[in-house]
PDB file of C-alpha atoms and ligand atoms in Angstrom:
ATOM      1  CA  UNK A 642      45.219  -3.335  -5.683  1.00 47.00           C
ATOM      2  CA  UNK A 643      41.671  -3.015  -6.198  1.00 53.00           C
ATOM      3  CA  UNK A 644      41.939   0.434  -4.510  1.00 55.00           C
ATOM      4  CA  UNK A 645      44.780   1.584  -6.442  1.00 55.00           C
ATOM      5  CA  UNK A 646      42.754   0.408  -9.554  1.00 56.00           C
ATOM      6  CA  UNK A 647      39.807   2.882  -8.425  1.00 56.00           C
ATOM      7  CA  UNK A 648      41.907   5.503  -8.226  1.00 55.00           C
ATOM      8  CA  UNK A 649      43.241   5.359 -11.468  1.00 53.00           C
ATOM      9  CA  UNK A 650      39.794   4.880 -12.916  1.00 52.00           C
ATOM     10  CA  UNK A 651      38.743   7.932 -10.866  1.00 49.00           C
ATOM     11  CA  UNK A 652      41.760   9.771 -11.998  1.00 49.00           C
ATOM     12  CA  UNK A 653      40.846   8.861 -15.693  1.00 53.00           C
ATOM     13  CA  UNK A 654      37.427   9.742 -15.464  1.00 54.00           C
ATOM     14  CA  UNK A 655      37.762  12.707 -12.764  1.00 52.00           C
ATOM     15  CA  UNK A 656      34.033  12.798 -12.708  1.00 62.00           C
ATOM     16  CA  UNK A 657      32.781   9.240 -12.011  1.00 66.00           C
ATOM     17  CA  UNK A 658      30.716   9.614  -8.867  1.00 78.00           C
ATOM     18  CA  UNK A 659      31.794   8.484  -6.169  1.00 83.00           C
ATOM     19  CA  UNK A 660      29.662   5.776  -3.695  1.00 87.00           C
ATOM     20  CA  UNK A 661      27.900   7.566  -0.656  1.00 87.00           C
ATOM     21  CA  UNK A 662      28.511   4.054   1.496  1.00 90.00           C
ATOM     22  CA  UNK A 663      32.544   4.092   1.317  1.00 91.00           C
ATOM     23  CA  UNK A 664      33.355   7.192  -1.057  1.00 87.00           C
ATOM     24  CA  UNK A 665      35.371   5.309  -3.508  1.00 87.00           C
ATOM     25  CA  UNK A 666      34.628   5.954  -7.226  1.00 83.00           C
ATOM     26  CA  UNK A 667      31.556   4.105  -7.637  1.00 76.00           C
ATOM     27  CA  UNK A 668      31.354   0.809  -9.828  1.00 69.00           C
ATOM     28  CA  UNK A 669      27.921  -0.334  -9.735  1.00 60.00           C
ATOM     29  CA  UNK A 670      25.097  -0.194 -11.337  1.00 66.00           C
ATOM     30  CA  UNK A 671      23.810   2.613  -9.512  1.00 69.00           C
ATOM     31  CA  UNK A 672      26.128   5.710  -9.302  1.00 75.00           C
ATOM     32  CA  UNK A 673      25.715   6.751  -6.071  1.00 82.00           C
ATOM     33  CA  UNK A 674      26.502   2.830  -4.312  1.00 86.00           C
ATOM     34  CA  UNK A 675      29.452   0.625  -5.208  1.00 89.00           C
ATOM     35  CA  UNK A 676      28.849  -3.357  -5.739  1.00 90.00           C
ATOM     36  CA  UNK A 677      30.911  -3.918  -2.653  1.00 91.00           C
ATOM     37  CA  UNK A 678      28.626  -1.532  -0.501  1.00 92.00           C
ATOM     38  CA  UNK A 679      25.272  -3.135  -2.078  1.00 92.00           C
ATOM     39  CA  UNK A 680      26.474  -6.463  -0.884  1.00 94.00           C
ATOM     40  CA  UNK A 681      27.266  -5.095   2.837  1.00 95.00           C
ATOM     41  CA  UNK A 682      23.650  -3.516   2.378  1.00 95.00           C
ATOM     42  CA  UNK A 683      22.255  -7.134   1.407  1.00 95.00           C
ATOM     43  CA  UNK A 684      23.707  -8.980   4.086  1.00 94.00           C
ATOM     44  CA  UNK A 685      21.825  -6.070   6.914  1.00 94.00           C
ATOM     45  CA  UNK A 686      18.721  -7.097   5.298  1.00 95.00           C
ATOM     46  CA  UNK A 687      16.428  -8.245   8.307  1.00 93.00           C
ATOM     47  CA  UNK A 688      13.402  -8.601   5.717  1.00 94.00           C
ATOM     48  CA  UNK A 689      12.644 -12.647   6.475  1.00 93.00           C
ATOM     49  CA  UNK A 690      14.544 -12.988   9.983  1.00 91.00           C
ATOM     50  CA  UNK A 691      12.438 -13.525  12.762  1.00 92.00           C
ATOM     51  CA  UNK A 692      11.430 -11.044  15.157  1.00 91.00           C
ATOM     52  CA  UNK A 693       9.934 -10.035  18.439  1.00 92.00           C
ATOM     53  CA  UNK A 694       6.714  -8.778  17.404  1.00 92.00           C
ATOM     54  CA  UNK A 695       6.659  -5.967  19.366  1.00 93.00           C
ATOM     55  CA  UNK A 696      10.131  -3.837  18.662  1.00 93.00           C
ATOM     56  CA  UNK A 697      10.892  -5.342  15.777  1.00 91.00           C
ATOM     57  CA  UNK A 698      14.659  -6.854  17.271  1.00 88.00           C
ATOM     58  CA  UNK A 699      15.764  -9.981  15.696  1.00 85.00           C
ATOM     59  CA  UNK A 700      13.774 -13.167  17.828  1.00 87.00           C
ATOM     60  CA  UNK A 701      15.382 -14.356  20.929  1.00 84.00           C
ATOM     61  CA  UNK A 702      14.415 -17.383  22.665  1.00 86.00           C
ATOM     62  CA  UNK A 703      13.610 -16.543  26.683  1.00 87.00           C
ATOM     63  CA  UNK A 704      11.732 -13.022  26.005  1.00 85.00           C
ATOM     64  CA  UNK A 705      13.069  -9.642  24.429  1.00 89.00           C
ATOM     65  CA  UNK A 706      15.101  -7.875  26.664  1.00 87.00           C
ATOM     66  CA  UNK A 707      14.994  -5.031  24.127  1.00 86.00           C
ATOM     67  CA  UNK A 708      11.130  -3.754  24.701  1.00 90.00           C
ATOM     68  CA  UNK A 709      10.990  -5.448  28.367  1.00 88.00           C
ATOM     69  CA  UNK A 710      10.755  -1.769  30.185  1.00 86.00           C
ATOM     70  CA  UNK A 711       9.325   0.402  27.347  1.00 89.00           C
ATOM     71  CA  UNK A 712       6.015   2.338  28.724  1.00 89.00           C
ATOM     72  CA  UNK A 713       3.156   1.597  28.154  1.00 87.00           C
ATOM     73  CA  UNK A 714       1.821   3.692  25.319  1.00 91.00           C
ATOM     74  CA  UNK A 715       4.634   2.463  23.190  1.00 95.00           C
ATOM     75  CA  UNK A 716       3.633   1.615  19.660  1.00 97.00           C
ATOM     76  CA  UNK A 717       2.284  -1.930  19.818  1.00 96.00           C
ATOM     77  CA  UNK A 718       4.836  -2.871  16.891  1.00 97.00           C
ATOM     78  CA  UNK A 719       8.083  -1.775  15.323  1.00 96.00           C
ATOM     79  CA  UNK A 720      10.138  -3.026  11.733  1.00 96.00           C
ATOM     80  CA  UNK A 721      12.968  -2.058  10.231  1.00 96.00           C
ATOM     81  CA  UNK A 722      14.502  -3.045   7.252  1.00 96.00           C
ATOM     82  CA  UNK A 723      18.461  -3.002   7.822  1.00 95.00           C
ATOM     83  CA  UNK A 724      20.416  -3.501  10.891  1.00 92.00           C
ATOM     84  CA  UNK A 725      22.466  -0.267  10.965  1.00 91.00           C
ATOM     85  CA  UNK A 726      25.850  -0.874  10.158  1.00 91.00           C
ATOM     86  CA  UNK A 727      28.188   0.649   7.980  1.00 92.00           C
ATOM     87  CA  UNK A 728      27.868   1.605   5.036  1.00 94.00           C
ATOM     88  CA  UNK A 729      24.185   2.450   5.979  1.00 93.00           C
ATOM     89  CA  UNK A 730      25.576   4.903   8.611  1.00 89.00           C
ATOM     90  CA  UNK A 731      27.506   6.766   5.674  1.00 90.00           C
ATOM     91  CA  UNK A 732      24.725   6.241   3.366  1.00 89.00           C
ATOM     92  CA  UNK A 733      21.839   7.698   5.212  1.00 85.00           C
ATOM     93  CA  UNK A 734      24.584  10.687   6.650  1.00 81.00           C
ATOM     94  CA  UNK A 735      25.263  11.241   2.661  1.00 79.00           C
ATOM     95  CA  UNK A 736      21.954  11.332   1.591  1.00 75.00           C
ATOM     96  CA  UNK A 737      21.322  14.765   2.047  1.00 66.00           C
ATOM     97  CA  UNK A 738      24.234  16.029   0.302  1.00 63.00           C
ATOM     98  CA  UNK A 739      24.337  13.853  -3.155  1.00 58.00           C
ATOM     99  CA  UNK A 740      21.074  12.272  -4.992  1.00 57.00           C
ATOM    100  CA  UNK A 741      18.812  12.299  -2.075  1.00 67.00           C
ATOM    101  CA  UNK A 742      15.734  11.721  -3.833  1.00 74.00           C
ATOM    102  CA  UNK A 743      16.822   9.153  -5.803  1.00 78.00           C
ATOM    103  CA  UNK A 744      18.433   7.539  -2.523  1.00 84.00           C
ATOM    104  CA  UNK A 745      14.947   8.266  -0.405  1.00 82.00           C
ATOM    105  CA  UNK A 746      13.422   6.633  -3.544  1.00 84.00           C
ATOM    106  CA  UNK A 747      15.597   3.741  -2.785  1.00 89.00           C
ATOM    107  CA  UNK A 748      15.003   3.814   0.930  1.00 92.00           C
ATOM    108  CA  UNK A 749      10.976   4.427   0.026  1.00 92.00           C
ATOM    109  CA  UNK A 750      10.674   0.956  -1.984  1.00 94.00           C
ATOM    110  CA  UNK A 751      12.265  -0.751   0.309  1.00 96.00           C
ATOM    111  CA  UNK A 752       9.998   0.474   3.491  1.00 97.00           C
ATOM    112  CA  UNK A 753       7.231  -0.360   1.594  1.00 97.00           C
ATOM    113  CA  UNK A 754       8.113  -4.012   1.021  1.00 97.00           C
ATOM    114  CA  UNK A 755       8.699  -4.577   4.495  1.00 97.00           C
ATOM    115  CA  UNK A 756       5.162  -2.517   5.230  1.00 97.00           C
ATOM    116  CA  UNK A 757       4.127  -5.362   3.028  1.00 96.00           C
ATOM    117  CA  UNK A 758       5.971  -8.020   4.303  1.00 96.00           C
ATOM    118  CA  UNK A 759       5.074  -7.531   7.620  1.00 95.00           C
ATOM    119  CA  UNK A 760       1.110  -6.456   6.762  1.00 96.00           C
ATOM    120  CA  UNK A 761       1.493  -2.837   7.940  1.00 97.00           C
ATOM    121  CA  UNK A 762      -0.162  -1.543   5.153  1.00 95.00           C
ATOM    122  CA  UNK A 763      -3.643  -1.650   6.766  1.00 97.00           C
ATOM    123  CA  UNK A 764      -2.651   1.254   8.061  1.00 98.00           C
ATOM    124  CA  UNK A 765      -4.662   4.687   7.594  1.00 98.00           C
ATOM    125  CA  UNK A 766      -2.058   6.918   7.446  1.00 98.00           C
ATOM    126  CA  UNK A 767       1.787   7.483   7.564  1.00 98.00           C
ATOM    127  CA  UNK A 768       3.013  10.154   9.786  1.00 98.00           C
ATOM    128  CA  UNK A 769       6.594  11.137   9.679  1.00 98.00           C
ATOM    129  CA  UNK A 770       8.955  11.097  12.831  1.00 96.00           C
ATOM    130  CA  UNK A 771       9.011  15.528  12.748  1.00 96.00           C
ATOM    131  CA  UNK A 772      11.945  17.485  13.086  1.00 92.00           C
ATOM    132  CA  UNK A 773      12.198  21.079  14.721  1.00 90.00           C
ATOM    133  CA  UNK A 774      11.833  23.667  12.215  1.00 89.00           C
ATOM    134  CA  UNK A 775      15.418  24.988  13.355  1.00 89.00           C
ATOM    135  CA  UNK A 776      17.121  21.416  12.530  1.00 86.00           C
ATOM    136  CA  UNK A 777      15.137  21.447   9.217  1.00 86.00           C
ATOM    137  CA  UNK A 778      16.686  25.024   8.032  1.00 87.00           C
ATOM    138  CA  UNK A 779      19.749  23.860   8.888  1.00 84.00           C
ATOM    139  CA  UNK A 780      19.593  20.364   7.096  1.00 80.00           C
ATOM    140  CA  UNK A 781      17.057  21.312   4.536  1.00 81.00           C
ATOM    141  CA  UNK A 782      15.302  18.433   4.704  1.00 83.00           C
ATOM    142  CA  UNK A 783      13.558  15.488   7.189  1.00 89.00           C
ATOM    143  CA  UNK A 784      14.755  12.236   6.431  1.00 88.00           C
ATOM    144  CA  UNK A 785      12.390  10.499   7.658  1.00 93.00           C
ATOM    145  CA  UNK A 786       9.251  12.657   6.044  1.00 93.00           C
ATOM    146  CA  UNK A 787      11.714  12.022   2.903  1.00 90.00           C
ATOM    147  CA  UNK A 788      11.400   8.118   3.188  1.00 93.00           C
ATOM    148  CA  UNK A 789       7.811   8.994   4.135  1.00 95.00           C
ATOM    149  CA  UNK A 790       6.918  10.582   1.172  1.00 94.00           C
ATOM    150  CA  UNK A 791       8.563   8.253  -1.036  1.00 93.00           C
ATOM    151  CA  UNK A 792       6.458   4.927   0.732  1.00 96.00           C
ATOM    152  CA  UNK A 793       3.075   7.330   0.394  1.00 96.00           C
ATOM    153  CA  UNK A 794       3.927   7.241  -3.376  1.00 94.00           C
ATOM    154  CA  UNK A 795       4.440   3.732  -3.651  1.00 93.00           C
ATOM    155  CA  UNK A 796       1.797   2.330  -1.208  1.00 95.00           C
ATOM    156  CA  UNK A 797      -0.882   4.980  -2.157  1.00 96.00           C
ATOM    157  CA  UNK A 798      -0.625   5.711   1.715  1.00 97.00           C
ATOM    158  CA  UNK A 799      -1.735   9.116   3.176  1.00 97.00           C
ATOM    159  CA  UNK A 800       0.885  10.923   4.457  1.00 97.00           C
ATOM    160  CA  UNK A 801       0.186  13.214   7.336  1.00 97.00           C
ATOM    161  CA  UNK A 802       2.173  15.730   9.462  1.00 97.00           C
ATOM    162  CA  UNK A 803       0.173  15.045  12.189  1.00 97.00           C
ATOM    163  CA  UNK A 804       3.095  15.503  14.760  1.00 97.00           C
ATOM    164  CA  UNK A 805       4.960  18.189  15.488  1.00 95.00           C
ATOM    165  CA  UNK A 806       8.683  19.549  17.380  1.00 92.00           C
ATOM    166  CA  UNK A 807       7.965  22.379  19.954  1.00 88.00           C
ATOM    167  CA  UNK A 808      11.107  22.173  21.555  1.00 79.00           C
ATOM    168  CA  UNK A 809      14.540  21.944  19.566  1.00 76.00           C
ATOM    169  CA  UNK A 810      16.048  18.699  21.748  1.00 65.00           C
ATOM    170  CA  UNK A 811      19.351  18.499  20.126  1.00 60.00           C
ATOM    171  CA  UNK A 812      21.505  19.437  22.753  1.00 57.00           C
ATOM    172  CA  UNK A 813      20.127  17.536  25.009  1.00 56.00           C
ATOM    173  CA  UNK A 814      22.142  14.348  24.531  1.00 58.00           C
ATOM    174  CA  UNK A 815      24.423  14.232  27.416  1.00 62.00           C
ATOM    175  CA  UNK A 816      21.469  14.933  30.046  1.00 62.00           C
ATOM    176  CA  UNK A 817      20.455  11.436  31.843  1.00 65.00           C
ATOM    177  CA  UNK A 818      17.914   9.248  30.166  1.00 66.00           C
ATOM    178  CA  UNK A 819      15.402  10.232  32.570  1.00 68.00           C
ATOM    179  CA  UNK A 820      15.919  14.063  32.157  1.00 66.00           C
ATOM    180  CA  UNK A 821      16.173  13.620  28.351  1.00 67.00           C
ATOM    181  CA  UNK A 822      12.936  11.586  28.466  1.00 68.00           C
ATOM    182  CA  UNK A 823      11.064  13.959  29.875  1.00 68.00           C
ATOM    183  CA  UNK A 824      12.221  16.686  27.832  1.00 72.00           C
ATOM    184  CA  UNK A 825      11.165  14.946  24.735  1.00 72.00           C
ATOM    185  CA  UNK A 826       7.675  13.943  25.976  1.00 70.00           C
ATOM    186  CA  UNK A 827       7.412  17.815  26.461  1.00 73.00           C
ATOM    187  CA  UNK A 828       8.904  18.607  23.112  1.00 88.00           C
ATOM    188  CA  UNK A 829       6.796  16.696  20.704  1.00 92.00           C
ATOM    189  CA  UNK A 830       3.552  17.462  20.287  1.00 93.00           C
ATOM    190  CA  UNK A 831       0.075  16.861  17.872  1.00 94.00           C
ATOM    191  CA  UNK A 832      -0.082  19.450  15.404  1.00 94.00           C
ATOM    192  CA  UNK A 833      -2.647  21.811  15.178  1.00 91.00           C
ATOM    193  CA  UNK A 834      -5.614  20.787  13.065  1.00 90.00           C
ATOM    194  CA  UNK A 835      -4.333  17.497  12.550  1.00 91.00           C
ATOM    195  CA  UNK A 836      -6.936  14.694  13.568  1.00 93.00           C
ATOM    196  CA  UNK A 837      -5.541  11.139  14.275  1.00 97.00           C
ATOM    197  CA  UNK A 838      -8.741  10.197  16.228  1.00 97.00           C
ATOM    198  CA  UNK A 839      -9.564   6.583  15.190  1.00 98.00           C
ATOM    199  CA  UNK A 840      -7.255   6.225  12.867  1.00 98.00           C
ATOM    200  CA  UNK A 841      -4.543   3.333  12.540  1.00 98.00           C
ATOM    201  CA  UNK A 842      -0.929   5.220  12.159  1.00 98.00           C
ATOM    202  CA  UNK A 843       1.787   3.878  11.148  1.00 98.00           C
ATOM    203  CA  UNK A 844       4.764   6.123  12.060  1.00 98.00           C
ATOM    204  CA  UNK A 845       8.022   6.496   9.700  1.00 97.00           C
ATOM    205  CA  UNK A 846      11.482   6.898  11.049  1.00 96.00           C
ATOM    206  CA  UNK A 847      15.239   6.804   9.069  1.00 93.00           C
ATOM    207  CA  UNK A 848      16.527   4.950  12.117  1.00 92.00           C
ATOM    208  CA  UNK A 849      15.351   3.778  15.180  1.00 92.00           C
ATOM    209  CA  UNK A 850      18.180   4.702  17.761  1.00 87.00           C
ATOM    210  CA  UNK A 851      16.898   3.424  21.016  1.00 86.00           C
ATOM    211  CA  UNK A 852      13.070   3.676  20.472  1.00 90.00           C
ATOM    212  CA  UNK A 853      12.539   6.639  22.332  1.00 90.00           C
ATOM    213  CA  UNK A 854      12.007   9.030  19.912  1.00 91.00           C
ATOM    214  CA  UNK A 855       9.946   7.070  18.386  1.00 94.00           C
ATOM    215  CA  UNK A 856       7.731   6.059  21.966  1.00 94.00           C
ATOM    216  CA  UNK A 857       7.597   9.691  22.678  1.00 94.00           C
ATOM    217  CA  UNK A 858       5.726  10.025  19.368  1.00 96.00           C
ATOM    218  CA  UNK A 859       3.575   7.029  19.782  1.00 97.00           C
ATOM    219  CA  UNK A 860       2.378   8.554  23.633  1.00 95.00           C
ATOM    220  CA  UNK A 861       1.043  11.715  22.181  1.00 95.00           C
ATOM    221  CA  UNK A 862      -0.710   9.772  18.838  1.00 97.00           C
ATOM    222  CA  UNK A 863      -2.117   7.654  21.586  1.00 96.00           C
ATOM    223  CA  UNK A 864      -2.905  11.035  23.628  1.00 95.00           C
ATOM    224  CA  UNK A 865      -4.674  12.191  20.334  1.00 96.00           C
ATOM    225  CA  UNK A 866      -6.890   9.383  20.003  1.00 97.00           C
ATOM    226  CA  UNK A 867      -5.084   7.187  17.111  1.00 98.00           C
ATOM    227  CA  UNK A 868      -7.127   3.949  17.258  1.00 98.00           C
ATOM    228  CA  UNK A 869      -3.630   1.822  16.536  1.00 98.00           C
ATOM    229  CA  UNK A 870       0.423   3.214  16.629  1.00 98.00           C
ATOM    230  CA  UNK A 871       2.481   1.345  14.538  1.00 98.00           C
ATOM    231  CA  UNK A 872       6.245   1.911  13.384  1.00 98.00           C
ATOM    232  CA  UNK A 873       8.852   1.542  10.263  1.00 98.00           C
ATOM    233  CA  UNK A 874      11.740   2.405   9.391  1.00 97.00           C
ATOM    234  CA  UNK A 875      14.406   1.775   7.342  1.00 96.00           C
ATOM    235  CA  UNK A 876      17.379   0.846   9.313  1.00 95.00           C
ATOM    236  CA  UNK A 877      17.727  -0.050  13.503  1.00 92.00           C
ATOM    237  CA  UNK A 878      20.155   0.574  15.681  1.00 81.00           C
ATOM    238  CA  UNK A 879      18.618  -1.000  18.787  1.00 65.00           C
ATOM    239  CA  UNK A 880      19.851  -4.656  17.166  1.00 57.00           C
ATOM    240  CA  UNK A 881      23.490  -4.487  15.709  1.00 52.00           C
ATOM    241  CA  UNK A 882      24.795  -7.163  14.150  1.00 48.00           C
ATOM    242  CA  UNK A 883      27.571  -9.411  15.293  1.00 47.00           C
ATOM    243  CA  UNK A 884      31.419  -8.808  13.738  1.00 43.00           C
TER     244      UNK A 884
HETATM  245 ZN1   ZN B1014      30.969   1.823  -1.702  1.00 60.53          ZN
HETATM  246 ZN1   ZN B1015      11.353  -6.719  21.647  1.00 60.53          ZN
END
């Protein structure tokens, strides 16, 4: 009934925006989310759960067997903000069709409470997860410098593409984890001029999938001479929440 109520408001008002979470005619305050998708959003919000300290998962007595066989020169901590669950998927998919920047202005407060929160913001400088210039043309824009940009402004952060895609890994999905690894370690890269040496980073990411990305970053800031590699984002995929 509801629905069939939305429709006739949408029919009635033919240009009412419609919510980037579930694509119904939006009701809420904000144009571009519906009240029912803000309260899914509110109820992924992973700002005061516990955590494991060092990926950022939701606590679990008996160790983390999320971060139990990352390398190494992983970054020494991870956050995020939202478990990623729908609508978020839809949301951050959306984003770069209808109101992004006032959805990446969204996304930036909200990074930069849990930076906050979670005392991240002794950092020196905020370095986006990069994208290959080929994925960029054909996107137009890097989410995560996006959200990046948007927690520089709010936190008074530097913001610094220190990082860089040599190698255009998007095809690469179906190879082994091993293979794919390997590739990526070989595909990103410091960028030239750059200079991370002694410098705490904290690294900015849309979502974190299954970290790797983001550890393949964190080896060659490490490489570079970063002094500490940190990371947030704004929604995780490595936790999902229970049905
Ligand atoms: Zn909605
Ligand atoms: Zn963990």
């Amino acid at each position: 009934m509801q629905r069939f109520g939305n429709t006739i408001r949408a029919l009635l008002r033919p240009d009412r925006p419609r919510c980037i979470g579930c694509g119904e005619p939006s009701s809420g305050e904000e144009d571009w989310l519906c009240e029912r998708c803000q309260e899914k959003i509110e109820k992924l919000d992973l700002l005061n759960t516990p955590r494991c300290p060092r990926c950022g998962a939701p606590w679990q007595e008996g160790g983390c067997p999320i971060c139990r066989d990352w390398p190494e020169r992983a970054v020494s901590a991870a956050v995020y903000r939202y478990g990623f669950a729908a609508p978020l998927d839809s949301v951050i998919h959306q984003m770069k069709y209808r109101g992004a920047m006032r959805v990446a202005e969204w996304m930036g407060d909200d990074v930069a409470e849990l930076i906050r929160h979670e005392g991240m913001d002794d950092c020196d400088l905020l370095v986006p997860v990069p994208m290959h210039p080929a994925r960029l043309r054909e996107r137009g824009h890097n989410q995560a410098r996006t959200i990046a940009e948007a927690v520089s402004i709010k936190t008074g952060k530097v913001l610094l593409d220190a990082l860089v895609r040599v190698v255009n890994t998007r095809q690469q999905t179906r190879l082994a984890g091993d293979v794919r690894r390997q590739n990526l370690r070989e595909a990103i890269a410091p960028a030239a001029g750059m200079n991370v040496k002694g410098k705490s980073v904290l690294l900015i990411d849309d979502v974190i999938t299954t970290g790797t990305t983001m550890n393949v970053c964190a080896a060659a800031l490490w490489a570079a001479g970063a002094r500490e590699v940190r990371a947030a984002a704004f929604a995780g995929s490595i936790w999902r929440p229970a049905r």
